[in-house]
Tab-separated table of C-alpha atoms and ligand atoms in Angstrom:
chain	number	residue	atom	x	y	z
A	26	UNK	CA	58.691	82.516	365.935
A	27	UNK	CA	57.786	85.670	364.706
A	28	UNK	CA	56.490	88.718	366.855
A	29	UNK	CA	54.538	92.248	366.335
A	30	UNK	CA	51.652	93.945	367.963
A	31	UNK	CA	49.398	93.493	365.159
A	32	UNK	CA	49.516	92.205	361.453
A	33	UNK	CA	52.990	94.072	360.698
A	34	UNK	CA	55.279	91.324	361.104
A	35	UNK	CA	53.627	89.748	358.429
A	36	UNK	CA	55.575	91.796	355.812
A	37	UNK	CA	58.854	90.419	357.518
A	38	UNK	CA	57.441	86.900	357.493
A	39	UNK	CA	57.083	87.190	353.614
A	40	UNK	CA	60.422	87.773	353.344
A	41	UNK	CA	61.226	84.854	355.347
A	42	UNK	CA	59.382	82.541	353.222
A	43	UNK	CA	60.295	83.792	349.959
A	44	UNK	CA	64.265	83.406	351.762
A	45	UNK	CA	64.261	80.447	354.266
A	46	UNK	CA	62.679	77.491	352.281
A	47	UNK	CA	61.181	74.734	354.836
A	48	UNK	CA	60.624	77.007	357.564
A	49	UNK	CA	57.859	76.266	359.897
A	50	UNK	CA	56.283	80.000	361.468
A	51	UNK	CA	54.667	80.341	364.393
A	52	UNK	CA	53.157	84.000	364.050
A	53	UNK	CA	52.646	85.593	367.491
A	54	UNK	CA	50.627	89.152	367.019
A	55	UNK	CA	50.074	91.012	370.463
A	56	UNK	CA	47.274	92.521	369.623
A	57	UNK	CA	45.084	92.942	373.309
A	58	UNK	CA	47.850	95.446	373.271
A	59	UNK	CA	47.471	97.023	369.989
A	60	UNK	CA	48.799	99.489	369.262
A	61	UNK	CA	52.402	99.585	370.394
A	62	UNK	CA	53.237	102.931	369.212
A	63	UNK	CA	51.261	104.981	371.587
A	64	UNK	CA	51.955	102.854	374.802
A	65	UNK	CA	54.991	103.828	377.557
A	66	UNK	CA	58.054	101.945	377.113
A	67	UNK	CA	57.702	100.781	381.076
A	68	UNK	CA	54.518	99.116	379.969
A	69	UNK	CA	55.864	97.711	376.804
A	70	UNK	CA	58.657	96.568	377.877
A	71	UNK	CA	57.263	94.482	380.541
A	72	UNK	CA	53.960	93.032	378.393
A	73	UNK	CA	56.536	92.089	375.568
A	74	UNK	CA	58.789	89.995	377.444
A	75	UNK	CA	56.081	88.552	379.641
A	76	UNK	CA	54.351	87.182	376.211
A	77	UNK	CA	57.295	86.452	374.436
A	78	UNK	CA	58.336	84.284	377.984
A	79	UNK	CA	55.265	82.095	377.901
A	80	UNK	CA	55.112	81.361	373.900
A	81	UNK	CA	58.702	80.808	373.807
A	82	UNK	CA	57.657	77.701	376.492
A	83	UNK	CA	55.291	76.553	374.476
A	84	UNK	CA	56.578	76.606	371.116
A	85	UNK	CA	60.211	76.013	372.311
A	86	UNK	CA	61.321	78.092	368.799
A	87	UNK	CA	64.887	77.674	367.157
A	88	UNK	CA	65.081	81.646	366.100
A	89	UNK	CA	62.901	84.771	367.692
A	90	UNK	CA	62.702	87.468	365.351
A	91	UNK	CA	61.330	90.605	366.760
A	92	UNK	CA	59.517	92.001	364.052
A	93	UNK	CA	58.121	95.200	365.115
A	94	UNK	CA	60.715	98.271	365.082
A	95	UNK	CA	58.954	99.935	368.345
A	96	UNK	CA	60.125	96.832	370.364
A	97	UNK	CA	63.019	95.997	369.033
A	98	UNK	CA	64.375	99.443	369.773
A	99	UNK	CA	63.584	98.600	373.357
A	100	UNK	CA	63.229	95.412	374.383
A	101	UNK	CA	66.004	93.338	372.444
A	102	UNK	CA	68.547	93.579	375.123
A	103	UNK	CA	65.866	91.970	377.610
A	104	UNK	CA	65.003	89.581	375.536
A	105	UNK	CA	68.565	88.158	374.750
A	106	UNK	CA	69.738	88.056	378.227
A	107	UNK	CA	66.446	85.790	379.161
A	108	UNK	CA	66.156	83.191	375.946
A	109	UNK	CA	68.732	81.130	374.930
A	110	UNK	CA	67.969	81.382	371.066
A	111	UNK	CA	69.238	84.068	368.522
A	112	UNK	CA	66.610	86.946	368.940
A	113	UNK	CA	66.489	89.261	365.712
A	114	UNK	CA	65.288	92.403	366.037
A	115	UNK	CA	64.378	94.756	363.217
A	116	UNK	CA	65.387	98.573	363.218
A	117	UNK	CA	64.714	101.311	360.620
A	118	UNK	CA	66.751	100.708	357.582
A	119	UNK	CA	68.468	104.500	357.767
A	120	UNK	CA	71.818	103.022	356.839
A	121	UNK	CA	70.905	101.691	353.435
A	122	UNK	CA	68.591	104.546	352.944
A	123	UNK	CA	72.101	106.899	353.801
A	124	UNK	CA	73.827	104.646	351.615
A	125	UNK	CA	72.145	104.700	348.722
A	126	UNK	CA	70.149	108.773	348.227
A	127	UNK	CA	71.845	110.968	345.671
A	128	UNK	CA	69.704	113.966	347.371
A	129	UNK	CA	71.457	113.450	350.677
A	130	UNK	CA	67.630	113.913	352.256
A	131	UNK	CA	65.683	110.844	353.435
A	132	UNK	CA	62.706	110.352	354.831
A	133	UNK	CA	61.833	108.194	358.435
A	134	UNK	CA	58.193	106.834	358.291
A	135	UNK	CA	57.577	105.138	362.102
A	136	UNK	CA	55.661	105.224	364.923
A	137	UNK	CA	55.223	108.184	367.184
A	138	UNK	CA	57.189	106.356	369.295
A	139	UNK	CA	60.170	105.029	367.209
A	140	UNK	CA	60.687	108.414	365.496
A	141	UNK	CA	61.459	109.755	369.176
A	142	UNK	CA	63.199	106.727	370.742
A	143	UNK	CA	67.344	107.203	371.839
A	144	UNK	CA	67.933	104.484	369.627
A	145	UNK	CA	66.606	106.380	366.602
A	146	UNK	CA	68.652	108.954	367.093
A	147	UNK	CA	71.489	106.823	367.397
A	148	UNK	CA	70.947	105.149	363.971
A	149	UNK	CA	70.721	108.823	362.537
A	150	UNK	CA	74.047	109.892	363.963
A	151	UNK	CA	75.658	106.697	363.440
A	152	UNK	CA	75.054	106.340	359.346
A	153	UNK	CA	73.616	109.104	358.579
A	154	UNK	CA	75.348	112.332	360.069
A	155	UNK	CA	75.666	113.671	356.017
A	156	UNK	CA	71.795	113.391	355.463
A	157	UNK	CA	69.170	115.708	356.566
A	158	UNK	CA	66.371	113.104	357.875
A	159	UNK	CA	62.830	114.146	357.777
A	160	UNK	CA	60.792	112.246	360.499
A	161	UNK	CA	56.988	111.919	360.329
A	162	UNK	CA	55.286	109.857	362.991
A	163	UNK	CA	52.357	107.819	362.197
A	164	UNK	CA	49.432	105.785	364.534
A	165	UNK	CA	47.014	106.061	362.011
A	166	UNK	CA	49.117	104.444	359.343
A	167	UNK	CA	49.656	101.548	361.584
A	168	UNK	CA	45.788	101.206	362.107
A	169	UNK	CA	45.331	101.725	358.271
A	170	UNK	CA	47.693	98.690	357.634
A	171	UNK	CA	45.530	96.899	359.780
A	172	UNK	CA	42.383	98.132	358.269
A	173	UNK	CA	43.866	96.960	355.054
A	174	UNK	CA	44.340	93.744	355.992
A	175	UNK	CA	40.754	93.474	357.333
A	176	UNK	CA	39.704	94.127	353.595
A	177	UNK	CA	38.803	97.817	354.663
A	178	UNK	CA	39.612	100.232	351.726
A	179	UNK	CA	42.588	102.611	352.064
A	180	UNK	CA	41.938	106.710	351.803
A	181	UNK	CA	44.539	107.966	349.170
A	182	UNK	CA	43.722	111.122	350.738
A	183	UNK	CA	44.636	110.207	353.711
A	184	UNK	CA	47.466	108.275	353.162
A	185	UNK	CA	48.588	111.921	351.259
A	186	UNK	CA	47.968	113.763	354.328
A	187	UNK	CA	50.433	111.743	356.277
A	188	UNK	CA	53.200	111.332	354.007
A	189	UNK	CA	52.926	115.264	352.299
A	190	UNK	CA	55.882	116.698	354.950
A	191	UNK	CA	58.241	114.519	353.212
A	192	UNK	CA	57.430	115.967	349.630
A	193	UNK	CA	56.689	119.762	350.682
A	194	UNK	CA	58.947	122.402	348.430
A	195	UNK	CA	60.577	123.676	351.786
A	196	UNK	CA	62.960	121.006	351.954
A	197	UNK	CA	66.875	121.803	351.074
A	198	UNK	CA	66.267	119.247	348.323
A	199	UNK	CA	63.905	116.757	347.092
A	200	UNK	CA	63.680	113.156	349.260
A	201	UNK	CA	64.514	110.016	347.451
A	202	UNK	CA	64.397	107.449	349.846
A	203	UNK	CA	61.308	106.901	352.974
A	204	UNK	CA	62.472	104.358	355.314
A	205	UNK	CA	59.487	102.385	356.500
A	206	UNK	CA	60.622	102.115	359.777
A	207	UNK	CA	57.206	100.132	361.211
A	208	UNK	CA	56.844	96.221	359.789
A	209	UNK	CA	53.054	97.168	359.175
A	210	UNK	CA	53.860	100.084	357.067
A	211	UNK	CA	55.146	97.991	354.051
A	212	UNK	CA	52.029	96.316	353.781
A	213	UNK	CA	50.637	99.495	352.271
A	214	UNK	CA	53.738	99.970	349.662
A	215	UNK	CA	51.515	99.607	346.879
A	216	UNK	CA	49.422	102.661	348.177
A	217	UNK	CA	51.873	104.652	349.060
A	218	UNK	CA	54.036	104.446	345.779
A	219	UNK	CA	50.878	105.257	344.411
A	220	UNK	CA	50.482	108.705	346.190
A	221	UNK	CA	54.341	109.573	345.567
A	222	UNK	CA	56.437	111.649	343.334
A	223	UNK	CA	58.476	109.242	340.661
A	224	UNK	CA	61.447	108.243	341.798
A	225	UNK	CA	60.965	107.829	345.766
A	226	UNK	CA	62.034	104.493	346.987
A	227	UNK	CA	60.121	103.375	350.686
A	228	UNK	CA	62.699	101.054	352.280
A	229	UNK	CA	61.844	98.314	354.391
A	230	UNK	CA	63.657	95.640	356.091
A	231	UNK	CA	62.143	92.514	355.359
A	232	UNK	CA	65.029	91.349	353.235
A	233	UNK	CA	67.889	91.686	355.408
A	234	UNK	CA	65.611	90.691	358.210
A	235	UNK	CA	65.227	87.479	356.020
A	236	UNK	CA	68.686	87.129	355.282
A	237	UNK	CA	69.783	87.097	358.834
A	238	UNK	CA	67.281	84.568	359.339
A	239	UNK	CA	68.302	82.453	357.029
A	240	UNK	CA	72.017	82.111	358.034
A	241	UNK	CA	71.260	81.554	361.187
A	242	UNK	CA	68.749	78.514	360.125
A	243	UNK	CA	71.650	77.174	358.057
A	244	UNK	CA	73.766	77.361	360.688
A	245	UNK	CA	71.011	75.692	363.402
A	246	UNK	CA	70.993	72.874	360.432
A	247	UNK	CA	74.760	72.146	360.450
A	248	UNK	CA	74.404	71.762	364.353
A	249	UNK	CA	71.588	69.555	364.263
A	250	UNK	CA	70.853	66.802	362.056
A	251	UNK	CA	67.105	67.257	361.755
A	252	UNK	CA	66.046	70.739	363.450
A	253	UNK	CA	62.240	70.793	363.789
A	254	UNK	CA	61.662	73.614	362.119
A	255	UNK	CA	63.111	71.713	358.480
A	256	UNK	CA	60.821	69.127	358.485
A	257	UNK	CA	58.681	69.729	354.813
A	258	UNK	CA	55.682	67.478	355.918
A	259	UNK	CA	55.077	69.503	359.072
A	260	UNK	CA	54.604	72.935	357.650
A	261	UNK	CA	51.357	74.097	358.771
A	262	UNK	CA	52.253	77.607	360.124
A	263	UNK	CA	50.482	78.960	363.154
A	264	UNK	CA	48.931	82.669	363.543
A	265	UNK	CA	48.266	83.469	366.694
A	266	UNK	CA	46.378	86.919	368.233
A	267	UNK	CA	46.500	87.735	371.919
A	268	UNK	CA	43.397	89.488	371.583
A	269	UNK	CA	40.489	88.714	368.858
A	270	UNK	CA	41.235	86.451	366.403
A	271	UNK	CA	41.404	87.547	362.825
A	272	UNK	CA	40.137	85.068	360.766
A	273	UNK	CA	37.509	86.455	357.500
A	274	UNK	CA	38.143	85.243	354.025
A	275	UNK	CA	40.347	88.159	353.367
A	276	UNK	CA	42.770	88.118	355.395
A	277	UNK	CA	42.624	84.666	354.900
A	278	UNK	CA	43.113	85.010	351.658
A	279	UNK	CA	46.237	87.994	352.336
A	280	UNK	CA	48.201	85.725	354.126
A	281	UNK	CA	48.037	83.120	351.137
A	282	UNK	CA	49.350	86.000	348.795
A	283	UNK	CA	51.723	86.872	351.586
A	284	UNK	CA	53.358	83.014	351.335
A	285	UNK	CA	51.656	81.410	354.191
A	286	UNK	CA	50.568	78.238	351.981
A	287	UNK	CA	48.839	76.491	355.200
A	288	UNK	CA	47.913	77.919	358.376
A	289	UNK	CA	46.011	77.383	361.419
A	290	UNK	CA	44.564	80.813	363.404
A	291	UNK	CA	44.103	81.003	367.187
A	292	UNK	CA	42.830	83.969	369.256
A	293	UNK	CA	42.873	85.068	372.770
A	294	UNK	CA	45.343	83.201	374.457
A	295	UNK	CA	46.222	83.270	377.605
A	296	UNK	CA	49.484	84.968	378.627
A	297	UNK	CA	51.347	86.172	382.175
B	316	DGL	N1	54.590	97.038	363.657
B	316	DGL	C1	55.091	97.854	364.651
B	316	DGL	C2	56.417	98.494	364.408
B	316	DGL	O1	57.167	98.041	363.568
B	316	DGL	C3	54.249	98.458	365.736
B	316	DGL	C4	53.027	99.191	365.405
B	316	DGL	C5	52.219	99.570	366.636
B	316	DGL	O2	51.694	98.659	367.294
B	316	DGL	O3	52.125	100.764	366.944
B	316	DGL	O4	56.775	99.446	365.047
């Protein structure tokens, strides 16, 4: 099972299925609560494991992956105390984005919340104490990601006003690397390389999100004989909104490019 406020875990989810070959998604977007990013963490913390409780019952999933940075930098604790599956989280990739920049400055693109959270901080200090981060906090990204997916058209202007702190000439040198550190944000990548200087990289983490998945599926398999989740003829993955469905032809038609081959959508279902 896979879980975001909105449409953003889908960018993890293509990972998975590009990775984990025979897995069966059940795609849980919270979005009566959309969006995450401006919300309290008292209110988000309760909402997301109240949701998470009752699809966990129904769908009785082998692996939770958490695939929304804003909760995962609050809630995973929670969440792995109460279910007894692996729950993956996904936080902002700063330590490959530390690893890899030759300019020693990166960039953090999150949510208003993530870019302030303890945890973020943390994840600075921790692999990244030799880097000067620049952090830019974004709602309206995260509603343009959705928009996208809606088959709205994206504002290159826009998208230029948001991102132009981590390109302005006052920084102690140029950035190379943008961590995407919001699932929805890579589902603009296109757009944003587009309105970028040459040679910026926007990291996600999809893959390593995918990767994790994957060994723990392999691991689930050598358990079990037959896990569920492995069964070819039963892969008809399930997208399923809290709020209003989402269901025109294009984002019918995204989620085929995204490697959902067969899917069924539900909206509005009940939860708490
Ligand atoms: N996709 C989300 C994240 O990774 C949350 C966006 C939101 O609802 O504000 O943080």
């Amino acid at each position: 099972m896979v879980f975001d406020s909105g449409v953003g875990g889908l960018s993890v989810c293509q990972s998975i299925l590009v990775s984990c070959l025979g897995v069966r998604i059940v795609y849980v977007a919270d979005n009566a609560a959309f969006p995450y990013g401006t919300k309290s963490d008292d209110y988000l913390r309760e909402r997301i494991v109240t949701v998470l409780s009752d699809q966990y019952i129904t769908h009785q999933p082998d692996v939770l992956v958490i695939a929304c940075n804003t909760a995962s930098t609050l809630v995973l604790p929670d969440l792995r105390e109460r279910l007894s599956i692996p729950v993956v989280g996904v936080v902002p990739a700063i330590k490959p984005a530390a690893l890899e920049t030759k300019t020693g400055v990166i960039g953090l693109l999150a949510t208003s919340a993530t870019v302030r959270r303890s945890y973020t901080d943390q994840l600075i200090s921790e692999f990244a104490p030799h880097c000067d981060v620049v952090r830019v906090g974004s709602s309206r990204l995260v509603e343009m990601a959705e928009e996208h997916l809606r088959g709205e058209a994206v504002s290159e202007l826009e998208l230029g006003e948001i991102t132009s702190s981590f390109f302005s000439e006052n920084l102690s040198a140029p950035i190379d690397k943008v961590v995407l550190g919001c699932t929805h944000f890579p589902l603009l990548r296109a757009q944003l390389e587009k309105c970028s200087p040459k040679g910026v990289e926007w990291v996600d983490s999809g893959d390593a999100i995918a990767l994790r998945v994957k060994n723990l599926l392999e691991h689930l398999i050598g358990e079990h004989s037959s896990p569920s989740n492995h069964q070819t003829d039963k892969l008809i993955h399930e997208v399923i909104f809290t709020g209003n469905e989402l269901a025109n032809d294009f984002f019918k038609s995204m989620l085929c490019s995204l490697g959902f081959k067969s899917f069924k959508l539900a909206g509005r279902i009940r939860c708490g």
